[in-house]
Tab-separated table of N, CA, C and O in Angstrom:
chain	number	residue	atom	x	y	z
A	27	UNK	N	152.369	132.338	95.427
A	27	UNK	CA	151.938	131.995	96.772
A	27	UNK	C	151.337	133.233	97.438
A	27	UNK	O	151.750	134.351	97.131
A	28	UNK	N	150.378	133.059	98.337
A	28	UNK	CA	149.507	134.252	98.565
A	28	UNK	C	150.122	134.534	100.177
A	28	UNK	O	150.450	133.756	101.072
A	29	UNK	N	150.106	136.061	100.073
A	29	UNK	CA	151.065	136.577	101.641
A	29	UNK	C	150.379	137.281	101.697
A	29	UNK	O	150.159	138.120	100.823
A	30	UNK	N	149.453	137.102	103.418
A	30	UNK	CA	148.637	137.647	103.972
A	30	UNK	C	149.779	138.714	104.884
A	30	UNK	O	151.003	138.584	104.867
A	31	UNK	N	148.923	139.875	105.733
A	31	UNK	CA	150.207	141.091	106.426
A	31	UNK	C	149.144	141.309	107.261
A	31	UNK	O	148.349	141.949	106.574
A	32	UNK	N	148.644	141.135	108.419
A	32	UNK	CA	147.882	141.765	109.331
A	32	UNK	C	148.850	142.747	110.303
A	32	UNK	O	150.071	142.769	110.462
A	33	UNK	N	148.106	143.292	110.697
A	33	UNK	CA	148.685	144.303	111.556
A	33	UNK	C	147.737	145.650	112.132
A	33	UNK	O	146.860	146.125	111.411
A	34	UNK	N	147.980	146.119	113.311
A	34	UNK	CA	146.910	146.906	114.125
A	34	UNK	C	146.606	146.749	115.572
A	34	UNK	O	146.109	147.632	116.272
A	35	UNK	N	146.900	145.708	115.916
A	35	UNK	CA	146.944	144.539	117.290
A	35	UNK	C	147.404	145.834	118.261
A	35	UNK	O	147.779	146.926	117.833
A	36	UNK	N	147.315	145.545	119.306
A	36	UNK	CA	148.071	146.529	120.301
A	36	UNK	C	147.382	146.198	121.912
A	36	UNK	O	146.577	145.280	122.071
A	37	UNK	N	147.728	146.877	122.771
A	37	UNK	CA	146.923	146.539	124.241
A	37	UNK	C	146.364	147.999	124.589
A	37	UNK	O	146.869	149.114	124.720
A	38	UNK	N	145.049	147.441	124.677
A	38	UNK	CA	144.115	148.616	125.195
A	38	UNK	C	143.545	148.158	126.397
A	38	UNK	O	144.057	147.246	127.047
A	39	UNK	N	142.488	148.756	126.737
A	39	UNK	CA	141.782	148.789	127.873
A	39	UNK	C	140.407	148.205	127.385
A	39	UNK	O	140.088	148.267	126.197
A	40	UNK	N	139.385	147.480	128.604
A	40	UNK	CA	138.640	147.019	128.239
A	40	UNK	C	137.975	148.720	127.921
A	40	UNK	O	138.484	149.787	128.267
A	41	UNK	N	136.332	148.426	126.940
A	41	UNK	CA	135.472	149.225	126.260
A	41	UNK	C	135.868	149.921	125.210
A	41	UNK	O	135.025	150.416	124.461
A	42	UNK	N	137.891	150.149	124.870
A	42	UNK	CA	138.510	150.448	123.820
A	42	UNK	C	138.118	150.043	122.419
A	42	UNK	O	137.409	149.037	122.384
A	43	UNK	N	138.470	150.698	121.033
A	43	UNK	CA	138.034	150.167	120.135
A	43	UNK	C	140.037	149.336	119.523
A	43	UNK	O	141.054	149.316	120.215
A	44	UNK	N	139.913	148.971	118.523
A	44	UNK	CA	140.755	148.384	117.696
A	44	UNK	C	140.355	148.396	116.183
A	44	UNK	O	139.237	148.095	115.764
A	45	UNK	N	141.446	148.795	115.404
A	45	UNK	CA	140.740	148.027	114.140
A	45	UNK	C	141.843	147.464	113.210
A	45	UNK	O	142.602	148.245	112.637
A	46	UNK	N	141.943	146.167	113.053
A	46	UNK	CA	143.314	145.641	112.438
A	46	UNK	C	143.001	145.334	111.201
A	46	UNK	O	141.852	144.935	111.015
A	47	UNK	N	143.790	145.421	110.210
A	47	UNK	CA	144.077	145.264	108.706
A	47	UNK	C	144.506	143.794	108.629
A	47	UNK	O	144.888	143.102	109.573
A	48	UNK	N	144.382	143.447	107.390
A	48	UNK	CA	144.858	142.789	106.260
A	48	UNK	C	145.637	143.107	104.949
A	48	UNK	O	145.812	144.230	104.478
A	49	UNK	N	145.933	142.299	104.605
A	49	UNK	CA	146.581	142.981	103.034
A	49	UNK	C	147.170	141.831	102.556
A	49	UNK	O	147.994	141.182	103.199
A	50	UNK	N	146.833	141.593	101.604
A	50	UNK	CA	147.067	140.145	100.592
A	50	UNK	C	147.715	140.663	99.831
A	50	UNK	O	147.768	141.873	99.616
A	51	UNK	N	148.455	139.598	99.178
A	51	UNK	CA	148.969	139.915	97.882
A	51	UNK	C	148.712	139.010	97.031
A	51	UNK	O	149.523	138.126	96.754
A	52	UNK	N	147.778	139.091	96.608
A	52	UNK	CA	146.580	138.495	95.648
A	52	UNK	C	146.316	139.064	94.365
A	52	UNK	O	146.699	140.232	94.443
A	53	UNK	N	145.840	138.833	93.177
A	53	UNK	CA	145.726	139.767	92.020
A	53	UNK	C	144.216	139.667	91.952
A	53	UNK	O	143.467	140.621	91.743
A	54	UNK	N	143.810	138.285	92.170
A	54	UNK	CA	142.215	138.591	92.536
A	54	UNK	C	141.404	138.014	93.986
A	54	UNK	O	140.713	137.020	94.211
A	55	UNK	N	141.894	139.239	94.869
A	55	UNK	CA	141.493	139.216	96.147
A	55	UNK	C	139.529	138.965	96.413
A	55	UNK	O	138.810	138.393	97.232
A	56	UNK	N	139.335	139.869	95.042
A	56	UNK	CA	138.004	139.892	95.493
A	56	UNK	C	136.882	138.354	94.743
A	56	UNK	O	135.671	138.234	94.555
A	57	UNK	N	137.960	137.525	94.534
A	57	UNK	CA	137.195	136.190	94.338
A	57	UNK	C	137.528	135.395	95.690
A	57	UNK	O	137.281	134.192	95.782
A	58	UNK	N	138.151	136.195	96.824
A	58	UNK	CA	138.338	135.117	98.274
A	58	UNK	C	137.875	134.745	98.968
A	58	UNK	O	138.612	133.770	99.121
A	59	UNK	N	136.899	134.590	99.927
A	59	UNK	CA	136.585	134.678	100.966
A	59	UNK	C	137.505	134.995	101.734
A	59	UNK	O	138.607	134.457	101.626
A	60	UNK	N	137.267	135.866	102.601
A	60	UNK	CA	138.779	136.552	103.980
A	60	UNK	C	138.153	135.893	105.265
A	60	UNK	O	136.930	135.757	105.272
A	61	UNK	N	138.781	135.530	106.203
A	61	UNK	CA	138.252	135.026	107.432
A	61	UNK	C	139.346	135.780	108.646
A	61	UNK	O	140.507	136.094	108.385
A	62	UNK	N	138.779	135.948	109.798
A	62	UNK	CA	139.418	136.383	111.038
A	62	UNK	C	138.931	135.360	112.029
A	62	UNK	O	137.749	135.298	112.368
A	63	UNK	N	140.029	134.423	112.564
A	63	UNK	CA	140.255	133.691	113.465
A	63	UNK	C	140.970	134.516	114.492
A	63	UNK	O	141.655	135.528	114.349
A	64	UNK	N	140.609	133.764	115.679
A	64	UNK	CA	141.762	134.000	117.240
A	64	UNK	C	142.248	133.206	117.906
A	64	UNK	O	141.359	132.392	118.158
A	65	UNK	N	143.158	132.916	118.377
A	65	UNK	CA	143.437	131.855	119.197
A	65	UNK	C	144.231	132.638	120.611
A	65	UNK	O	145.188	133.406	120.711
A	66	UNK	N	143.376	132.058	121.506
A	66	UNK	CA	144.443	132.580	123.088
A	66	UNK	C	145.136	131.511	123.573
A	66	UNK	O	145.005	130.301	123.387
A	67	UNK	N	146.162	132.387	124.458
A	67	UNK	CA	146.923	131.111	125.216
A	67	UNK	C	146.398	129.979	125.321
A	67	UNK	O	145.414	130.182	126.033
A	68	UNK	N	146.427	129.001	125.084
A	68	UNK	CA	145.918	127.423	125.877
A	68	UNK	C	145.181	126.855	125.211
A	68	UNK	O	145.259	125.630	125.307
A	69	UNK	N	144.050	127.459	124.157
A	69	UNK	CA	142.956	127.060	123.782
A	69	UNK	C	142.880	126.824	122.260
A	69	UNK	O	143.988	126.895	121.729
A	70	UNK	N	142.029	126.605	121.562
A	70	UNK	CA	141.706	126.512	119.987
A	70	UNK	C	142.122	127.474	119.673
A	70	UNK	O	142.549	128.318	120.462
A	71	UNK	N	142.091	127.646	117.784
A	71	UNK	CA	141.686	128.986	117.096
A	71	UNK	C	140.068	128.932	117.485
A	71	UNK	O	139.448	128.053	118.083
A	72	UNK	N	139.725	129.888	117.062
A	72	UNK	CA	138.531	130.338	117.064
A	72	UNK	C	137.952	131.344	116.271
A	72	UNK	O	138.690	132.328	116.317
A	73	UNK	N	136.855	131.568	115.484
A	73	UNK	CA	136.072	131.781	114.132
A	73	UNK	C	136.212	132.894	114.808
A	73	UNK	O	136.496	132.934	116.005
A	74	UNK	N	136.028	133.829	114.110
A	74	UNK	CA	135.197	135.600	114.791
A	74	UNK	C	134.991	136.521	113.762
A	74	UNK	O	134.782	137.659	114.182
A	75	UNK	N	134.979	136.352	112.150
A	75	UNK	CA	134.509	136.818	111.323
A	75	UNK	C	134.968	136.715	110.295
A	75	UNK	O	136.185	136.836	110.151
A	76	UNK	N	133.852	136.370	108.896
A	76	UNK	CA	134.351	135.937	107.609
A	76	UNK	C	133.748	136.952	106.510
A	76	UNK	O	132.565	137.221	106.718
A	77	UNK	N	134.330	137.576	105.371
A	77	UNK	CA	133.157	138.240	104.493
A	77	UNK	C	133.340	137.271	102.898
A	77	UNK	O	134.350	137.142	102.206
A	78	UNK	N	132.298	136.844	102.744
A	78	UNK	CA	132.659	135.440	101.862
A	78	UNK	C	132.825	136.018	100.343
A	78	UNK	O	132.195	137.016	99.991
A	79	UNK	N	133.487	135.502	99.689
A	79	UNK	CA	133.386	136.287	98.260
A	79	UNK	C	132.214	136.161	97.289
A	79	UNK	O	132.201	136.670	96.168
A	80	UNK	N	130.691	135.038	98.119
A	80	UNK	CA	129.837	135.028	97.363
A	80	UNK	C	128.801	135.999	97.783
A	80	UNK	O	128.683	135.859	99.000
A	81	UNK	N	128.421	136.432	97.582
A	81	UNK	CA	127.625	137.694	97.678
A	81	UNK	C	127.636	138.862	98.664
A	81	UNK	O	126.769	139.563	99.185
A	82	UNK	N	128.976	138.786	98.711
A	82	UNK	CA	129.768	139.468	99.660
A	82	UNK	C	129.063	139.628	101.066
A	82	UNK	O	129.015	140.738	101.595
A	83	UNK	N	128.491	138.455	101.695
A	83	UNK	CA	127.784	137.959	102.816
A	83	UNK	C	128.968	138.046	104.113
A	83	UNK	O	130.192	137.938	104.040
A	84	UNK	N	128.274	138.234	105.050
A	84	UNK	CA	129.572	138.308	106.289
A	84	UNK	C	128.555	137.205	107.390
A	84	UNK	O	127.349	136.959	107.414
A	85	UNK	N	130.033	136.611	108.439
A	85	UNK	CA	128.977	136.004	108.978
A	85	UNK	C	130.402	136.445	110.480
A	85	UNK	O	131.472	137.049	110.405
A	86	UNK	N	129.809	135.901	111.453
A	86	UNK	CA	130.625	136.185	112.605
A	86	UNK	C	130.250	135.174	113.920
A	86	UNK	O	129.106	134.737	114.044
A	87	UNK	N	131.374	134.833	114.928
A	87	UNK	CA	131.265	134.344	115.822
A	87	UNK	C	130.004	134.796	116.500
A	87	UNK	O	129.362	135.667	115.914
A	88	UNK	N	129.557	134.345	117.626
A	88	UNK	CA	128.478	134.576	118.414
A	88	UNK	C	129.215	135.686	119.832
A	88	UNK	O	128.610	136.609	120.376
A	89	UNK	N	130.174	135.375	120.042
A	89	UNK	CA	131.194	135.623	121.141
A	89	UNK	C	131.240	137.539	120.721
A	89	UNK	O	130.913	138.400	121.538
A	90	UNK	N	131.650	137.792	119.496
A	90	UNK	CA	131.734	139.141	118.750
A	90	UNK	C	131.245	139.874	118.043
A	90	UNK	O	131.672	140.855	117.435
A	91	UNK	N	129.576	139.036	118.155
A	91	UNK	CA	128.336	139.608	117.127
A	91	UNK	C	127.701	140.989	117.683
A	91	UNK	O	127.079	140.964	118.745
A	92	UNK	N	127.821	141.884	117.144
A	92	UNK	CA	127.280	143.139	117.408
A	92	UNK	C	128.222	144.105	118.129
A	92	UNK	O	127.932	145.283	118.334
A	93	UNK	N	129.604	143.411	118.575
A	93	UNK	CA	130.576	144.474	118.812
A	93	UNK	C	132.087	144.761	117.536
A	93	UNK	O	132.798	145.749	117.354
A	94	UNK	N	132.065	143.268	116.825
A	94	UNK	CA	133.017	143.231	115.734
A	94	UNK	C	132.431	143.429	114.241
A	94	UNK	O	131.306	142.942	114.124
A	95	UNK	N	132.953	144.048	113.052
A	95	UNK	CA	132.912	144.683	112.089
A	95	UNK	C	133.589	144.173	111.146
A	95	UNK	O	134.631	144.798	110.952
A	96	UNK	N	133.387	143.009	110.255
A	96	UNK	CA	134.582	143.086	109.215
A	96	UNK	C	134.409	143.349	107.943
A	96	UNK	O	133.501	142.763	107.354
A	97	UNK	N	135.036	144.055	107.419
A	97	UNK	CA	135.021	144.913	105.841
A	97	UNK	C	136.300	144.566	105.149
A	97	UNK	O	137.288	143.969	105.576
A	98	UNK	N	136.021	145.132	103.870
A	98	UNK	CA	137.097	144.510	102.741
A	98	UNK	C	137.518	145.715	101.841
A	98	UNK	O	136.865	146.701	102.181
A	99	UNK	N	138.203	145.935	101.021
A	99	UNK	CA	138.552	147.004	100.071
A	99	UNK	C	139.149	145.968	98.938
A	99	UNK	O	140.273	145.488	99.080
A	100	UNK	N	138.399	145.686	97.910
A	100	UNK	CA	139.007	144.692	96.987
A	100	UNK	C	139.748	145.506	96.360
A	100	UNK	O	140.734	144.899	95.943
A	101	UNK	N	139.766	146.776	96.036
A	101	UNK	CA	140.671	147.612	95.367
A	101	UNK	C	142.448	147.883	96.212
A	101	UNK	O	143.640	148.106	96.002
A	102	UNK	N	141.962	147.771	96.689
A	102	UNK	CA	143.239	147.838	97.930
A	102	UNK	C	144.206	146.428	98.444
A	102	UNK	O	145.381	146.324	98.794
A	103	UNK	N	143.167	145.512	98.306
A	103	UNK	CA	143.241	144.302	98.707
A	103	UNK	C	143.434	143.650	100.330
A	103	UNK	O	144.090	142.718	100.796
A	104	UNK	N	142.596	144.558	100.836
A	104	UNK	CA	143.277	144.775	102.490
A	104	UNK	C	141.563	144.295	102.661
A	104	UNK	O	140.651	144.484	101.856
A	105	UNK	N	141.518	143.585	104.073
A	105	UNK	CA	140.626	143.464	104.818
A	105	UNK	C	140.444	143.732	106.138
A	105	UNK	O	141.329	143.163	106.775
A	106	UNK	N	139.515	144.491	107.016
A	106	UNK	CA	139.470	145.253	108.306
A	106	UNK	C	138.798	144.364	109.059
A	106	UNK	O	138.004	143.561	108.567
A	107	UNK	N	139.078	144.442	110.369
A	107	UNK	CA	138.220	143.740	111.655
A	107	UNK	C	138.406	145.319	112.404
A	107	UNK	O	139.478	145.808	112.764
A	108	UNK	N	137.140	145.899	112.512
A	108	UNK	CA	136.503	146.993	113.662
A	108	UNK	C	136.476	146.105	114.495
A	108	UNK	O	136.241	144.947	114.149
A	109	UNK	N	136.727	146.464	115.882
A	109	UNK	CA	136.643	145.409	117.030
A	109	UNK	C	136.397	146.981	118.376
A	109	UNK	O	137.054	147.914	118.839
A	110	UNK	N	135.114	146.423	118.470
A	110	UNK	CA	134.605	147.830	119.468
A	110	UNK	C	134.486	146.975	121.012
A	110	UNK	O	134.491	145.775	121.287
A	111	UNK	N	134.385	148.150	121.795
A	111	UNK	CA	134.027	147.377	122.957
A	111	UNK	C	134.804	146.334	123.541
A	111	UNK	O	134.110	145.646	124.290
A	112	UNK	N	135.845	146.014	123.479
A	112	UNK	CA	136.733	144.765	123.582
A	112	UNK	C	136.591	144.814	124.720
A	112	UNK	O	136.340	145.712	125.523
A	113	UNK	N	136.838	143.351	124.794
A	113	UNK	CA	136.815	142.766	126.471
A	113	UNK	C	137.986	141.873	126.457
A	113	UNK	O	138.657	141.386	125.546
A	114	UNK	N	138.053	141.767	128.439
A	114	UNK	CA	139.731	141.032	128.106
A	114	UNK	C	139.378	139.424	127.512
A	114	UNK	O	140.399	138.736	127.524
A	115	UNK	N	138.454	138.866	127.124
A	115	UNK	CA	138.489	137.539	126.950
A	115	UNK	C	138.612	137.738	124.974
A	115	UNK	O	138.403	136.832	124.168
A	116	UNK	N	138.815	138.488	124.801
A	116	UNK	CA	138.971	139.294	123.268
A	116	UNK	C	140.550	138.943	123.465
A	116	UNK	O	141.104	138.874	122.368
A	117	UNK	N	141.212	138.762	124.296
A	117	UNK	CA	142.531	138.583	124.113
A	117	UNK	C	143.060	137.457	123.645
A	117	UNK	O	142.641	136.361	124.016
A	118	UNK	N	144.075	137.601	122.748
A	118	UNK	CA	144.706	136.738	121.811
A	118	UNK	C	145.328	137.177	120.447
A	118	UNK	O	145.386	138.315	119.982
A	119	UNK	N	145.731	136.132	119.976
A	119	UNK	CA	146.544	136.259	118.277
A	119	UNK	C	145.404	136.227	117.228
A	119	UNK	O	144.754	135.199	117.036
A	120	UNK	N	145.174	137.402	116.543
A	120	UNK	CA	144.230	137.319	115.664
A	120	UNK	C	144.706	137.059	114.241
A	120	UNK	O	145.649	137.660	113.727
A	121	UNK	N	144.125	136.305	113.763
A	121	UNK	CA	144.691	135.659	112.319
A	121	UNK	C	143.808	136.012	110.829
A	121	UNK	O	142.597	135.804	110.911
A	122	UNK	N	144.200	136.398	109.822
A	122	UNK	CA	143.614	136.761	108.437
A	122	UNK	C	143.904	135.879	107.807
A	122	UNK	O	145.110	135.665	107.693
A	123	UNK	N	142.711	134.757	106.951
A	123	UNK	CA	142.791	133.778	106.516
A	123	UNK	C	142.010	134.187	105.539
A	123	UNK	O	140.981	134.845	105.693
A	124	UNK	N	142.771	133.570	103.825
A	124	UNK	CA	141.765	133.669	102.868
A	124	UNK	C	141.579	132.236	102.407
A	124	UNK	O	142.138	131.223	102.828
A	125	UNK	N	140.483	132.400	101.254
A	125	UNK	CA	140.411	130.796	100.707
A	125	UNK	C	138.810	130.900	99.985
A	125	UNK	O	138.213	131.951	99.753
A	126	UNK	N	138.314	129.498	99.709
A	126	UNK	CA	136.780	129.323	98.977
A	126	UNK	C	136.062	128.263	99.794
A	126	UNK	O	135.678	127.147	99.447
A	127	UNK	N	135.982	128.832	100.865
A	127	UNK	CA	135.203	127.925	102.007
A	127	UNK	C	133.742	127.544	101.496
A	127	UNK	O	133.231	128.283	100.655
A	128	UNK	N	133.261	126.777	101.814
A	128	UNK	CA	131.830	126.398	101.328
A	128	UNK	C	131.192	126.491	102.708
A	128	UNK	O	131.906	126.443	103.710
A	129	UNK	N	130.139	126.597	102.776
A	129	UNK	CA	129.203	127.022	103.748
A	129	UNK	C	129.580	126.413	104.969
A	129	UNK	O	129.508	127.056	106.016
A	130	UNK	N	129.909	125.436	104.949
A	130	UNK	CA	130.031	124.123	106.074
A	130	UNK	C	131.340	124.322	106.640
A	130	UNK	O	131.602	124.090	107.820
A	131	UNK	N	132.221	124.786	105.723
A	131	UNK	CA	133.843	125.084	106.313
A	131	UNK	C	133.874	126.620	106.639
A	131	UNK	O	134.933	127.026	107.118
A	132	UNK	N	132.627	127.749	106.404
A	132	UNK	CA	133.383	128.908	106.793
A	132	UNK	C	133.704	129.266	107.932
A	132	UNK	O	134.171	130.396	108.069
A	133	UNK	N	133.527	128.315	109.184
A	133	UNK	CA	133.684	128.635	110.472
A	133	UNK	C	135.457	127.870	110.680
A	133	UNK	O	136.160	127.914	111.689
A	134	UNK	N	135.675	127.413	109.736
A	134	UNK	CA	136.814	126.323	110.189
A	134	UNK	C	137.563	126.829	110.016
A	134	UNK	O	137.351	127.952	109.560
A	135	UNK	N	138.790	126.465	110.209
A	135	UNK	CA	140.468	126.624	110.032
A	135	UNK	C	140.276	125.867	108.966
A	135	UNK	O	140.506	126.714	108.103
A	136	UNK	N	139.993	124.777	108.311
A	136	UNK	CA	139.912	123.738	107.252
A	136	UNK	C	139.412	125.008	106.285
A	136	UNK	O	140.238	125.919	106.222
A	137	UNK	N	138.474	125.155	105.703
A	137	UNK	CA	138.307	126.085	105.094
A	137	UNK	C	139.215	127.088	103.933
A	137	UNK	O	139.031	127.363	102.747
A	138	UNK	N	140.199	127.434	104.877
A	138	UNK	CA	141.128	127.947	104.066
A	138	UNK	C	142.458	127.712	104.085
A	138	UNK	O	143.092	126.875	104.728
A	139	UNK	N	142.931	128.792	103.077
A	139	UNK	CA	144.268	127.855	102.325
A	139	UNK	C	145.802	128.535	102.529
A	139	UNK	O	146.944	128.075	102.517
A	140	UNK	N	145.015	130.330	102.789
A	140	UNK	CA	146.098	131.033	103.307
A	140	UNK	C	145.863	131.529	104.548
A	140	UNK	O	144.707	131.879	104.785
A	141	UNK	N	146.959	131.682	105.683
A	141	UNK	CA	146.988	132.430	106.696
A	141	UNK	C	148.018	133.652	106.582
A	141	UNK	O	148.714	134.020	105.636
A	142	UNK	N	147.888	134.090	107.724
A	142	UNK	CA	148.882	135.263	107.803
A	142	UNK	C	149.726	134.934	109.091
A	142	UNK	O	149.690	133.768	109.487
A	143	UNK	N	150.412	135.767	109.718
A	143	UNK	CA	151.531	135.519	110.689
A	143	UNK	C	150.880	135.827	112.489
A	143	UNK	O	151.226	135.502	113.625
A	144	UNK	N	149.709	136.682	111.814
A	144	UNK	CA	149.075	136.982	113.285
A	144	UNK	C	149.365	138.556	113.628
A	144	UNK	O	150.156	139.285	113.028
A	145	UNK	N	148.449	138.938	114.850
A	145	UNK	CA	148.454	140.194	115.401
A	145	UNK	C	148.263	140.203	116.859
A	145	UNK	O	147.076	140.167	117.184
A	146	UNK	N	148.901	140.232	117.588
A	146	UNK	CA	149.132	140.166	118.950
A	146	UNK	C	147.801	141.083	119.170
A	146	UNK	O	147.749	141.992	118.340
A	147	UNK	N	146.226	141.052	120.501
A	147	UNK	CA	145.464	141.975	120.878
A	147	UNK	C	145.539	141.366	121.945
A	147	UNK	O	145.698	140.146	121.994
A	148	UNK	N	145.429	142.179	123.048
A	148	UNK	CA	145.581	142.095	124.545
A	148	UNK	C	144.880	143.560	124.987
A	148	UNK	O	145.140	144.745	124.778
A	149	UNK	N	143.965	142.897	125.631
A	149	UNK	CA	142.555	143.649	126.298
A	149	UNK	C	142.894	143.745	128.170
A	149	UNK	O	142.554	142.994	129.084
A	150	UNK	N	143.343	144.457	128.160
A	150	UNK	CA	143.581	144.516	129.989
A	150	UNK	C	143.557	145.827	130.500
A	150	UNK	O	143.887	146.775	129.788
A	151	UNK	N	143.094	146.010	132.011
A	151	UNK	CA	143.237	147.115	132.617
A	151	UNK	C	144.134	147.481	133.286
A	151	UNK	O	144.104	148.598	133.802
């Protein structure tokens, strides 16, 4: 059974950076696709960055395009979300999801097969 470990989360200030990990325990991580979902109080999860295991393509929310970063270390088996610039609507439980999403599911929660437990980020002044 595959056990995702995020961790890095913390409360900063808005324009702060963040950068939270992953870490699977996978033997072949680098056939996964990794995904980073969020969900805040009240509302959906929500997509905010995937790096797919087919041509190691990344794709990302619209909400976090050009301030969020996500990278992988298949040797390591850990996956990163850089998260620059945060703003407080950046606040929420951020989630590391792996799996073999097909084009149509990589935005989804459907999509994949493992989650992780979450990482508390809270963006306030």
């Amino acid at each position: 059974q595959v056990q995702l470990v995020e961790s890095g989360g913390g409360l900063v200030q808005p324009g702060a950076s963040l950068r939270l990990s992953c870490v699977a325990s996978i033997s072949d991580f680098a056939s996964y696709t990794v995904g980073w979902f969020r969900q805040a109080q009240g509302k959906e999860r929500e997509f905010v960055a995937s790096s797919r295991h087919v041509l190691r393509t990344t794709y990302y929310g619209d909400s976090v395009k050009g301030r969020f970063t996500i990278s992988r270390d298949n040797a390591k088996n850990t996956a990163y979300l850089q998260m620059n610039n945060l703003k407080p609507e950046d606040t929420g439980i951020y989630y590391c999801a792996t799996g073999r999403p097909i084009l149509s599911t990589l935005r989804t929660s459907n999509g994949y097969t493992s989650w992780g437990q979450g990482t508390q980020v809270r963006v306030s002044s």
